[in-house]
Amino acid sequence: MRDTAYHAMQAREKLSNELDREPTVEEIAKELGKEKSEVVIALEAIVDPVSFYEPVFSNGGDTIFLMDQLGSDESDGDWIDEISMKEAIKNLPQREKKILSMRFMRGMTQTEVAEEIGISQAQVSRLEKSAINTIKGTR
């Protein structure tokens, strides 16, 4: 893998000079006669890990670390909603929890759940709907 990475870096340098721009991974792979995935894996394998506490900017005493630049799509409301949902699920009757787990965690159909629990598919549907409505707070 190191040999592939070494040759890929040489090919990148050569192609950069020839093309007067940074070559694509596809161009490097073609130059080496290798698969694109082989080149990507080899180049990724030789990259040194970076600490989340690596400074990326410093202005006087205000240092910004890599960790500060990693964004999250979650807002404050998202984690509050998650806590509320977990609490609502925790308060469901055991049978409804089991049905939701079978349906959404194990990916079973209502018919499969009905067969395993020993009730009708219609009952599974009603219990599932009831559980979801309880979680939503619309019951």
Tab-separated table of N, CA and C in Angstrom:
chain	number	residue	atom	x	y	z
A	1	MET	N	0.822	-1.182	0.000
A	1	MET	CA	0.000	0.000	0.000
A	1	MET	C	0.877	1.261	0.000
A	2	ARG	N	1.965	1.188	0.768
A	2	ARG	CA	2.878	2.338	0.800
A	2	ARG	C	3.512	2.574	-0.568
A	3	ASP	N	3.828	1.480	-1.251
A	3	ASP	CA	4.397	1.619	-2.594
A	3	ASP	C	3.393	2.306	-3.517
A	4	THR	N	2.148	1.880	-3.437
A	4	THR	CA	1.111	2.487	-4.268
A	4	THR	C	0.978	3.972	-3.943
A	5	ALA	N	0.983	4.305	-2.653
A	5	ALA	CA	0.882	5.703	-2.245
A	5	ALA	C	2.086	6.502	-2.749
A	6	TYR	N	3.284	5.921	-2.630
A	6	TYR	CA	4.499	6.584	-3.092
A	6	TYR	C	4.420	6.845	-4.597
A	7	HIS	N	4.018	5.820	-5.362
A	7	HIS	CA	3.908	5.968	-6.817
A	7	HIS	C	2.798	6.954	-7.175
A	8	ALA	N	1.727	6.965	-6.386
A	8	ALA	CA	0.619	7.895	-6.641
A	8	ALA	C	1.078	9.337	-6.424
A	9	MET	N	1.884	9.559	-5.404
A	9	MET	CA	2.394	10.916	-5.156
A	9	MET	C	3.343	11.349	-6.276
A	10	GLN	N	4.142	10.415	-6.762
A	10	GLN	CA	5.022	10.734	-7.890
A	10	GLN	C	4.199	11.050	-9.143
A	11	ALA	N	3.166	10.232	-9.377
A	11	ALA	CA	2.309	10.446	-10.542
A	11	ALA	C	1.570	11.781	-10.419
A	12	ARG	N	1.142	12.119	-9.214
A	12	ARG	CA	0.460	13.396	-8.993
A	12	ARG	C	1.384	14.556	-9.359
A	13	GLU	N	2.627	14.472	-8.903
A	13	GLU	CA	3.613	15.519	-9.200
A	13	GLU	C	3.851	15.626	-10.704
A	14	LYS	N	4.057	14.492	-11.353
A	14	LYS	CA	4.310	14.464	-12.797
A	14	LYS	C	3.133	15.045	-13.570
A	15	LEU	N	1.896	14.575	-13.216
A	15	LEU	CA	0.705	15.045	-13.924
A	15	LEU	C	0.433	16.525	-13.654
A	16	SER	N	0.740	16.977	-12.448
A	16	SER	CA	0.557	18.405	-12.126
A	16	SER	C	1.413	19.262	-13.047
A	17	ASN	N	2.639	18.826	-13.273
A	17	ASN	CA	3.542	19.572	-14.170
A	17	ASN	C	3.065	19.514	-15.616
A	18	GLU	N	2.599	18.338	-16.026
A	18	GLU	CA	2.145	18.171	-17.419
A	18	GLU	C	0.834	18.917	-17.684
A	19	LEU	N	-0.092	18.814	-16.746
A	19	LEU	CA	-1.428	19.383	-16.956
A	19	LEU	C	-1.541	20.835	-16.495
A	20	ASP	N	-0.560	21.278	-15.726
A	20	ASP	CA	-0.559	22.632	-15.156
A	20	ASP	C	-1.765	22.851	-14.233
A	21	ARG	N	-2.155	21.787	-13.576
A	21	ARG	CA	-3.239	21.816	-12.585
A	21	ARG	C	-3.142	20.556	-11.741
A	22	GLU	N	-3.906	20.499	-10.652
A	22	GLU	CA	-3.936	19.311	-9.795
A	22	GLU	C	-4.697	18.195	-10.528
A	23	PRO	N	-4.087	17.027	-10.703
A	23	PRO	CA	-4.783	15.935	-11.405
A	23	PRO	C	-5.869	15.315	-10.535
A	24	THR	N	-6.849	14.715	-11.169
A	24	THR	CA	-7.907	14.016	-10.447
A	24	THR	C	-7.398	12.641	-10.020
A	25	VAL	N	-8.099	12.028	-9.108
A	25	VAL	CA	-7.731	10.676	-8.664
A	25	VAL	C	-7.830	9.711	-9.836
A	26	GLU	N	-8.826	9.914	-10.686
A	26	GLU	CA	-8.983	9.052	-11.854
A	26	GLU	C	-7.754	9.132	-12.759
A	27	GLU	N	-7.246	10.358	-12.959
A	27	GLU	CA	-6.059	10.540	-13.811
A	27	GLU	C	-4.829	9.866	-13.196
A	28	ILE	N	-4.696	9.984	-11.888
A	28	ILE	CA	-3.565	9.344	-11.205
A	28	ILE	C	-3.670	7.829	-11.325
A	29	ALA	N	-4.873	7.296	-11.094
A	29	ALA	CA	-5.091	5.844	-11.188
A	29	ALA	C	-4.786	5.338	-12.595
A	30	LYS	N	-5.223	6.093	-13.598
A	30	LYS	CA	-4.971	5.702	-14.987
A	30	LYS	C	-3.468	5.695	-15.277
A	31	GLU	N	-2.778	6.707	-14.779
A	31	GLU	CA	-1.327	6.808	-14.961
A	31	GLU	C	-0.618	5.595	-14.354
A	32	LEU	N	-1.129	5.118	-13.203
A	32	LEU	CA	-0.500	3.981	-12.515
A	32	LEU	C	-1.008	2.629	-13.006
A	33	GLY	N	-2.107	2.660	-13.768
A	33	GLY	CA	-2.716	1.399	-14.191
A	33	GLY	C	-3.381	0.676	-13.034
A	34	LYS	N	-3.932	1.455	-12.095
A	34	LYS	CA	-4.581	0.891	-10.900
A	34	LYS	C	-6.031	1.349	-10.849
A	35	GLU	N	-6.802	0.676	-9.991
A	35	GLU	CA	-8.174	1.082	-9.749
A	35	GLU	C	-8.192	2.365	-8.929
A	36	LYS	N	-9.191	3.203	-9.169
A	36	LYS	CA	-9.327	4.457	-8.419
A	36	LYS	C	-9.383	4.191	-6.918
A	37	SER	N	-10.145	3.184	-6.512
A	37	SER	CA	-10.304	2.883	-5.087
A	37	SER	C	-8.969	2.494	-4.452
A	38	GLU	N	-8.118	1.783	-5.209
A	38	GLU	CA	-6.795	1.394	-4.709
A	38	GLU	C	-5.943	2.628	-4.396
A	39	VAL	N	-5.999	3.599	-5.303
A	39	VAL	CA	-5.222	4.828	-5.135
A	39	VAL	C	-5.750	5.632	-3.954
A	40	VAL	N	-7.053	5.751	-3.862
A	40	VAL	CA	-7.659	6.514	-2.755
A	40	VAL	C	-7.285	5.899	-1.415
A	41	ILE	N	-7.431	4.593	-1.290
A	41	ILE	CA	-7.120	3.902	-0.033
A	41	ILE	C	-5.647	4.056	0.317
A	42	ALA	N	-4.788	3.920	-0.667
A	42	ALA	CA	-3.346	4.046	-0.420
A	42	ALA	C	-2.993	5.455	0.046
A	43	LEU	N	-3.550	6.471	-0.597
A	43	LEU	CA	-3.253	7.855	-0.207
A	43	LEU	C	-3.831	8.191	1.163
A	44	GLU	N	-5.018	7.667	1.455
A	44	GLU	CA	-5.638	7.898	2.772
A	44	GLU	C	-4.838	7.226	3.880
A	45	ALA	N	-4.223	6.096	3.560
A	45	ALA	CA	-3.487	5.329	4.567
A	45	ALA	C	-2.233	6.045	5.055
A	46	ILE	N	-1.688	6.925	4.247
A	46	ILE	CA	-0.452	7.594	4.650
A	46	ILE	C	-0.675	8.980	5.240
A	47	VAL	N	-1.926	9.416	5.325
A	47	VAL	CA	-2.224	10.732	5.892
A	47	VAL	C	-2.122	10.653	7.413
A	48	ASP	N	-1.378	11.563	7.987
A	48	ASP	CA	-1.252	11.603	9.443
A	48	ASP	C	-2.563	12.061	10.073
A	49	PRO	N	-2.958	11.446	11.185
A	49	PRO	CA	-4.175	11.891	11.857
A	49	PRO	C	-3.977	13.292	12.436
A	50	VAL	N	-5.082	14.021	12.534
A	50	VAL	CA	-5.045	15.384	13.058
A	50	VAL	C	-5.885	15.429	14.323
A	51	SER	N	-5.358	16.090	15.320
A	51	SER	CA	-6.069	16.228	16.585
A	51	SER	C	-7.199	17.236	16.440
A	52	PHE	N	-8.302	16.982	17.133
A	52	PHE	CA	-9.404	17.945	17.171
A	52	PHE	C	-8.954	19.244	17.838
A	53	TYR	N	-7.884	19.151	18.612
A	53	TYR	CA	-7.374	20.323	19.323
A	53	TYR	C	-6.250	21.012	18.558
A	54	GLU	N	-6.107	20.681	17.285
A	54	GLU	CA	-5.118	21.308	16.413
A	54	GLU	C	-5.558	22.747	16.134
A	55	PRO	N	-4.704	23.731	16.427
A	55	PRO	CA	-5.082	25.119	16.131
A	55	PRO	C	-5.157	25.338	14.624
A	56	VAL	N	-6.223	25.976	14.166
A	56	VAL	CA	-6.353	26.282	12.740
A	56	VAL	C	-6.224	27.777	12.488
A	57	PHE	N	-6.369	28.573	13.559
A	57	PHE	CA	-6.243	30.026	13.430
A	57	PHE	C	-5.943	30.608	14.794
A	58	SER	N	-5.088	31.599	14.809
A	58	SER	CA	-4.794	32.266	16.067
A	58	SER	C	-4.652	33.752	15.796
A	59	ASN	N	-5.397	34.541	16.544
A	59	ASN	CA	-5.344	35.986	16.413
A	59	ASN	C	-5.132	36.553	17.804
A	60	GLY	N	-3.899	36.827	18.126
A	60	GLY	CA	-3.618	37.286	19.483
A	60	GLY	C	-3.797	36.138	20.448
A	61	GLY	N	-4.774	36.244	21.335
A	61	GLY	CA	-5.020	35.198	22.321
A	61	GLY	C	-6.196	34.307	21.969
A	62	ASP	N	-6.884	34.633	20.867
A	62	ASP	CA	-8.066	33.863	20.475
A	62	ASP	C	-7.705	32.795	19.463
A	63	THR	N	-7.501	31.586	19.960
A	63	THR	CA	-7.147	30.477	19.083
A	63	THR	C	-8.409	29.705	18.726
A	64	ILE	N	-8.538	29.389	17.457
A	64	ILE	CA	-9.654	28.559	16.987
A	64	ILE	C	-9.079	27.193	16.666
A	65	PHE	N	-9.674	26.172	17.274
A	65	PHE	CA	-9.219	24.802	17.081
A	65	PHE	C	-10.077	24.116	16.026
A	66	LEU	N	-9.564	23.034	15.466
A	66	LEU	CA	-10.310	22.253	14.483
A	66	LEU	C	-11.674	21.877	15.036
A	67	MET	N	-11.725	21.517	16.318
A	67	MET	CA	-12.974	21.108	16.956
A	67	MET	C	-14.025	22.217	16.874
A	68	ASP	N	-13.599	23.474	16.938
A	68	ASP	CA	-14.520	24.601	16.854
A	68	ASP	C	-15.123	24.738	15.466
A	69	GLN	N	-14.447	24.204	14.469
A	69	GLN	CA	-14.892	24.331	13.088
A	69	GLN	C	-15.808	23.190	12.651
A	70	LEU	N	-15.878	22.148	13.452
A	70	LEU	CA	-16.736	21.014	13.119
A	70	LEU	C	-18.151	21.364	13.512
A	71	GLY	N	-18.984	21.516	12.526
A	71	GLY	CA	-20.354	21.934	12.777
A	71	GLY	C	-21.264	20.762	13.059
A	72	SER	N	-22.402	21.091	13.550
A	72	SER	CA	-23.445	20.099	13.800
A	72	SER	C	-24.726	20.611	13.176
A	73	ASP	N	-25.443	19.714	12.525
A	73	ASP	CA	-26.718	20.098	11.929
A	73	ASP	C	-27.810	20.199	12.983
A	74	GLU	N	-27.500	19.769	14.188
A	74	GLU	CA	-28.503	19.770	15.241
A	74	GLU	C	-28.606	21.142	15.885
A	75	SER	N	-29.839	21.542	16.129
A	75	SER	CA	-30.050	22.771	16.886
A	75	SER	C	-30.343	22.367	18.326
A	76	ASP	N	-30.464	23.353	19.200
A	76	ASP	CA	-30.796	23.046	20.593
A	76	ASP	C	-32.118	22.305	20.687
A	77	GLY	N	-33.048	22.628	19.817
A	77	GLY	CA	-34.355	21.968	19.828
A	77	GLY	C	-34.271	20.503	19.472
A	78	ASP	N	-33.284	20.120	18.628
A	78	ASP	CA	-33.144	18.732	18.206
A	78	ASP	C	-32.857	17.809	19.380
A	79	TRP	N	-31.916	18.181	20.232
A	79	TRP	CA	-31.585	17.292	21.345
A	79	TRP	C	-32.681	17.303	22.392
A	80	ILE	N	-33.403	18.410	22.532
A	80	ILE	CA	-34.543	18.447	23.452
A	80	ILE	C	-35.638	17.519	22.933
A	81	ASP	N	-35.887	17.562	21.615
A	81	ASP	CA	-36.869	16.661	21.003
A	81	ASP	C	-36.472	15.205	21.200
A	82	GLU	N	-35.178	14.917	21.052
A	82	GLU	CA	-34.705	13.536	21.222
A	82	GLU	C	-34.931	13.053	22.651
A	83	ILE	N	-34.636	13.901	23.614
A	83	ILE	CA	-34.864	13.536	25.019
A	83	ILE	C	-36.348	13.313	25.268
A	84	SER	N	-37.184	14.196	24.734
A	84	SER	CA	-38.639	14.066	24.907
A	84	SER	C	-39.147	12.769	24.292
A	85	MET	N	-38.615	12.439	23.104
A	85	MET	CA	-39.054	11.216	22.428
A	85	MET	C	-38.639	9.982	23.226
A	86	LYS	N	-37.399	9.977	23.722
A	86	LYS	CA	-36.934	8.840	24.523
A	86	LYS	C	-37.799	8.674	25.768
A	87	GLU	N	-38.147	9.785	26.383
A	87	GLU	CA	-38.990	9.750	27.582
A	87	GLU	C	-40.375	9.198	27.244
A	88	ALA	N	-40.941	9.641	26.116
A	88	ALA	CA	-42.262	9.161	25.704
A	88	ALA	C	-42.236	7.664	25.402
A	89	ILE	N	-41.190	7.204	24.751
A	89	ILE	CA	-41.058	5.777	24.436
A	89	ILE	C	-40.908	4.978	25.722
A	90	LYS	N	-40.133	5.498	26.654
A	90	LYS	CA	-39.912	4.808	27.927
A	90	LYS	C	-41.231	4.595	28.677
A	91	ASN	N	-42.168	5.525	28.509
A	91	ASN	CA	-43.442	5.450	29.215
A	91	ASN	C	-44.508	4.636	28.487
A	92	LEU	N	-44.196	4.099	27.310
A	92	LEU	CA	-45.156	3.270	26.576
A	92	LEU	C	-45.323	1.927	27.281
A	93	PRO	N	-46.503	1.311	27.110
A	93	PRO	CA	-46.659	-0.056	27.611
A	93	PRO	C	-45.652	-0.992	26.923
A	94	GLN	N	-45.224	-2.027	27.617
A	94	GLN	CA	-44.196	-2.947	27.121
A	94	GLN	C	-44.558	-3.518	25.749
A	95	ARG	N	-45.815	-3.858	25.548
A	95	ARG	CA	-46.246	-4.456	24.281
A	95	ARG	C	-46.051	-3.486	23.118
A	96	GLU	N	-46.397	-2.210	23.338
A	96	GLU	CA	-46.234	-1.215	22.277
A	96	GLU	C	-44.746	-0.955	21.994
A	97	LYS	N	-43.924	-0.945	23.042
A	97	LYS	CA	-42.478	-0.779	22.850
A	97	LYS	C	-41.932	-1.922	21.992
A	98	LYS	N	-42.390	-3.134	22.307
A	98	LYS	CA	-41.928	-4.309	21.567
A	98	LYS	C	-42.331	-4.212	20.094
A	99	ILE	N	-43.557	-3.786	19.845
A	99	ILE	CA	-44.037	-3.657	18.465
A	99	ILE	C	-43.218	-2.619	17.708
A	100	LEU	N	-42.981	-1.461	18.324
A	100	LEU	CA	-42.182	-0.430	17.663
A	100	LEU	C	-40.758	-0.918	17.401
A	101	SER	N	-40.194	-1.620	18.356
A	101	SER	CA	-38.848	-2.151	18.186
A	101	SER	C	-38.803	-3.143	17.024
A	102	MET	N	-39.765	-4.033	16.974
A	102	MET	CA	-39.797	-5.023	15.907
A	102	MET	C	-40.000	-4.360	14.544
A	103	ARG	N	-40.852	-3.351	14.507
A	103	ARG	CA	-41.162	-2.694	13.242
A	103	ARG	C	-40.020	-1.801	12.758
A	104	PHE	N	-39.495	-0.973	13.640
A	104	PHE	CA	-38.571	0.059	13.187
A	104	PHE	C	-37.099	-0.243	13.467
A	105	MET	N	-36.817	-1.098	14.425
A	105	MET	CA	-35.422	-1.453	14.685
A	105	MET	C	-35.042	-2.726	13.925
A	106	ARG	N	-35.957	-3.674	13.899
A	106	ARG	CA	-35.668	-4.941	13.217
A	106	ARG	C	-36.213	-4.972	11.796
A	107	GLY	N	-37.016	-3.958	11.403
A	107	GLY	CA	-37.508	-3.856	10.030
A	107	GLY	C	-38.554	-4.882	9.646
A	108	MET	N	-39.282	-5.373	10.630
A	108	MET	CA	-40.297	-6.397	10.350
A	108	MET	C	-41.582	-5.746	9.836
A	109	THR	N	-42.342	-6.488	9.042
A	109	THR	CA	-43.645	-6.007	8.579
A	109	THR	C	-44.662	-6.201	9.694
A	110	GLN	N	-45.810	-5.544	9.557
A	110	GLN	CA	-46.870	-5.721	10.551
A	110	GLN	C	-47.322	-7.175	10.605
A	111	THR	N	-47.368	-7.838	9.481
A	111	THR	CA	-47.776	-9.241	9.439
A	111	THR	C	-46.773	-10.122	10.184
A	112	GLU	N	-45.484	-9.872	9.987
A	112	GLU	CA	-44.449	-10.643	10.687
A	112	GLU	C	-44.529	-10.418	12.197
A	113	VAL	N	-44.759	-9.166	12.596
A	113	VAL	CA	-44.891	-8.847	14.017
A	113	VAL	C	-46.105	-9.577	14.594
A	114	ALA	N	-47.216	-9.539	13.856
A	114	ALA	CA	-48.440	-10.188	14.313
A	114	ALA	C	-48.226	-11.682	14.529
A	115	GLU	N	-47.548	-12.314	13.602
A	115	GLU	CA	-47.286	-13.754	13.721
A	115	GLU	C	-46.408	-14.053	14.938
A	116	GLU	N	-45.389	-13.224	15.163
A	116	GLU	CA	-44.470	-13.473	16.271
A	116	GLU	C	-45.135	-13.241	17.627
A	117	ILE	N	-45.964	-12.211	17.715
A	117	ILE	CA	-46.618	-11.890	18.989
A	117	ILE	C	-47.867	-12.742	19.211
A	118	GLY	N	-48.488	-13.153	18.117
A	118	GLY	CA	-49.698	-13.966	18.228
A	118	GLY	C	-50.974	-13.139	18.250
A	119	ILE	N	-50.973	-12.018	17.512
A	119	ILE	CA	-52.175	-11.194	17.383
A	119	ILE	C	-52.398	-10.935	15.903
A	120	SER	N	-53.491	-10.267	15.564
A	120	SER	CA	-53.766	-10.001	14.155
A	120	SER	C	-52.959	-8.808	13.654
A	121	GLN	N	-52.824	-8.743	12.337
A	121	GLN	CA	-52.115	-7.617	11.729
A	121	GLN	C	-52.849	-6.322	12.020
A	122	ALA	N	-54.174	-6.352	12.047
A	122	ALA	CA	-54.976	-5.155	12.343
A	122	ALA	C	-54.689	-4.649	13.761
A	123	GLN	N	-54.531	-5.594	14.711
A	123	GLN	CA	-54.203	-5.191	16.081
A	123	GLN	C	-52.812	-4.555	16.144
A	124	VAL	N	-51.871	-5.119	15.404
A	124	VAL	CA	-50.527	-4.544	15.353
A	124	VAL	C	-50.610	-3.122	14.809
A	125	SER	N	-51.388	-2.940	13.756
A	125	SER	CA	-51.546	-1.627	13.148
A	125	SER	C	-52.121	-0.622	14.143
A	126	ARG	N	-53.167	-1.021	14.878
A	126	ARG	CA	-53.791	-0.128	15.874
A	126	ARG	C	-52.824	0.202	17.001
A	127	LEU	N	-52.124	-0.810	17.520
A	127	LEU	CA	-51.184	-0.584	18.614
A	127	LEU	C	-50.004	0.298	18.171
A	128	GLU	N	-49.539	0.072	16.956
A	128	GLU	CA	-48.449	0.887	16.418
A	128	GLU	C	-48.887	2.344	16.283
A	129	LYS	N	-50.077	2.542	15.724
A	129	LYS	CA	-50.605	3.899	15.553
A	129	LYS	C	-50.797	4.577	16.905
A	130	SER	N	-51.314	3.835	17.857
A	130	SER	CA	-51.517	4.369	19.204
A	130	SER	C	-50.183	4.785	19.829
A	131	ALA	N	-49.178	3.946	19.688
A	131	ALA	CA	-47.853	4.236	20.251
A	131	ALA	C	-47.258	5.495	19.596
A	132	ILE	N	-47.376	5.581	18.293
A	132	ILE	CA	-46.833	6.752	17.578
A	132	ILE	C	-47.570	8.024	18.006
A	133	ASN	N	-48.876	7.924	18.133
A	133	ASN	CA	-49.643	9.095	18.577
A	133	ASN	C	-49.267	9.511	20.009
A	134	THR	N	-49.000	8.518	20.860
A	134	THR	CA	-48.575	8.827	22.237
A	134	THR	C	-47.246	9.555	22.203
A	135	ILE	N	-46.330	9.070	21.393
A	135	ILE	CA	-45.014	9.699	21.290
A	135	ILE	C	-45.145	11.123	20.759
A	136	LYS	N	-46.026	11.313	19.767
A	136	LYS	CA	-46.238	12.638	19.211
A	136	LYS	C	-46.970	13.561	20.185
A	137	GLY	N	-47.647	12.956	21.171
A	137	GLY	CA	-48.401	13.755	22.123
A	137	GLY	C	-49.772	14.145	21.621
A	138	THR	N	-50.321	13.377	20.655
A	138	THR	CA	-51.626	13.717	20.071
A	138	THR	C	-52.713	12.764	20.510
A	139	ARG	N	-52.428	11.970	21.509
A	139	ARG	CA	-53.413	10.976	21.952
A	139	ARG	C	-54.480	11.620	22.772
